[in-house]
Amino acid sequence: MTAAAGGRIVELREISLPLVAPFRTSFGVQTSRRILLARAELDGVQGWGECVAGDEPTYSAEFVDGAALVIRAELLPRLSAQGAVAAGSVSDVLAGVKGHAMAKAALEMALLDAELRATGRSFAAHLGATRTRIPSGVSVGIHPTLDDLLGAVSRYVAEGYARIKLKIEPGWDLEPVAAVRALIGPDLPLQVDANTAYTRDDIDHLCRLDAFDLLLVEQPLPEDDLLGHAQLAARSATPVCLDETIVSVTSAADAIELGACEVVNIKPGRVGGYLTARRIHDLCVDRGVPAWCGGMLETGIGRAANAGLAALDGFTLPGDISASARFWERDIVVGPITVTDGQIAVPTGPGFGFEVDLDVLDEVTTWVERLT
Ligand code: NPG
């Protein structure tokens, strides 16, 4: 890919998609998602980017309306001032704007997709990734009752998922985890995710999760509590994984060095794009730290891209890359992502390897803004 062959962002669009079932985490319940998409063009070739910011700023500071605003008011003017921009230059061109990683990532993604399509290369090939299939993990929300949870987990096990992740929060942790471990037996990998719901006062309590042979406990404490995570990691047998804390290569390197992070969840949107995600992957390989690819309720666009990224060898644990049908009745891509024998096929088509279903896309679009 030549750096000079840059494209332009030509469209912003918001869609609204209902979830197949409510998804509850420690930071809220979702029943549908508003999703911001960016379209790029390069020599008549289209590329798409998906912004993973949620409807509300409850997972991180970013949210859909804020992302749309910062893209229009700050990011696009900086990109336009350059004329055409290569995806590899986006993070430098936008570095003067603090934060807004998810908004920046969506623009870089659209430009990268267009560039790769223009040269006929797949994202996985561009990365040098060789895996053709990746294991698929499923994330299971907090349920109203234990019976409901066990019913949901049983269905995912029957669908063949290679790993189960349970959302936890104070009051919904040891008991559901024990019940699910008893249901699935000792061999199916199980992990938990608290999305910052605990404090340092809960370290003794969190150590009781050691009884359940978990792959990891993800982001139990607030994102800025590196010391607390290091204290927990020193005490608990269950590896501590960070998600919300890891917003850059530097934050990942520091968290690893300080003993606060024994496993890294790599989410391209949270770190400012797929190119930075790749650098964090390389850091993890260099430090011998296991990594996996997180999910943010993406459509088939982001899901295909995550599958390409997760084809890299350093993603040693199953990612949160489940079937489109896990969240969506109808995805906006032709040929939604499916899970077979617990695995997802790494896309081989040009770019991120999805094909947008333009009819479905138009049906679910709430607004479109053409920029040329
Ligand atoms: O499979 O896409 C998926 C969802 C995985 O649980 C998941 N994501 O905290 O990691 C998380 C959580 C999330 C979803 C976070 C949406 C933010 C937004």
Coordinates of C-alpha atoms in Angstrom, one line a residue, residues 23 25-28 57-62 101-102 165 167-168 192-198 216-226 229 240-248 251-252 255 260-261 263-267 269-272 280 292 294-296 320:
F23 CA -27.8 -6.7 26.6
T25 CA -23.7 -4.8 31.6
S26 CA -22.6 -3.1 34.8
F27 CA -23.0 0.2 33.0
G28 CA -26.5 -0.1 31.6
P57 CA -21.0 8.0 27.4
T58 CA -21.3 5.2 29.9
Y59 CA -18.6 2.8 28.7
S60 CA -16.1 5.6 28.0
A61 CA -16.4 9.4 27.4
E62 CA -17.3 8.9 23.8
A101 CA -10.3 7.6 19.7
M102 CA -13.5 6.0 18.4
K165 CA -17.6 -14.4 28.9
K167 CA -20.7 -9.8 32.6
I168 CA -20.5 -9.3 36.4
V192 CA -15.7 -12.5 33.5
D193 CA -16.0 -8.8 32.7
A194 CA -16.9 -6.1 35.3
N195 CA -16.5 -3.0 33.2
T196 CA -15.0 -1.0 36.2
A197 CA -17.8 -1.9 38.6
Y198 CA -15.6 -2.7 41.7
L216 CA -9.2 -14.0 33.3
V217 CA -11.1 -11.2 35.1
E218 CA -11.5 -8.2 32.9
Q219 CA -11.4 -4.6 34.1
P220 CA -12.7 -5.0 37.6
L221 CA -11.6 -1.6 38.8
P222 CA -11.9 2.0 37.3
E223 CA -9.9 2.7 34.2
D224 CA -7.5 5.0 36.0
D225 CA -6.8 2.6 38.9
L226 CA -3.5 1.1 37.7
H229 CA -5.2 -3.5 39.4
V240 CA -6.1 -9.6 35.4
C241 CA -7.1 -8.3 31.9
L242 CA -7.5 -4.6 31.1
D243 CA -9.9 -3.2 28.6
E244 CA -11.1 0.4 29.4
T245 CA -7.6 1.4 30.7
I246 CA -5.8 0.5 27.5
V247 CA -6.2 3.5 25.2
S248 CA -2.8 3.6 23.5
S251 CA -0.9 2.9 28.3
A252 CA -0.6 -0.8 27.4
A255 CA 0.1 -1.2 32.5
A260 CA -1.4 -4.1 36.4
C261 CA -2.2 -6.1 33.3
V263 CA -3.8 -10.1 29.6
V264 CA -4.7 -7.3 27.1
N265 CA -8.1 -6.8 25.5
I266 CA -7.4 -5.0 22.2
K267 CA -10.3 -3.0 20.8
G269 CA -12.0 1.7 18.4
R270 CA -10.9 2.3 21.9
V271 CA -7.2 2.8 20.9
G272 CA -7.9 5.0 17.8
I280 CA -0.5 -3.0 20.6
W292 CA -7.5 -11.1 22.5
G294 CA -12.6 -7.2 22.1
G295 CA -16.1 -6.5 20.7
M296 CA -18.3 -3.4 20.8
D320 CA -15.5 -11.3 21.5

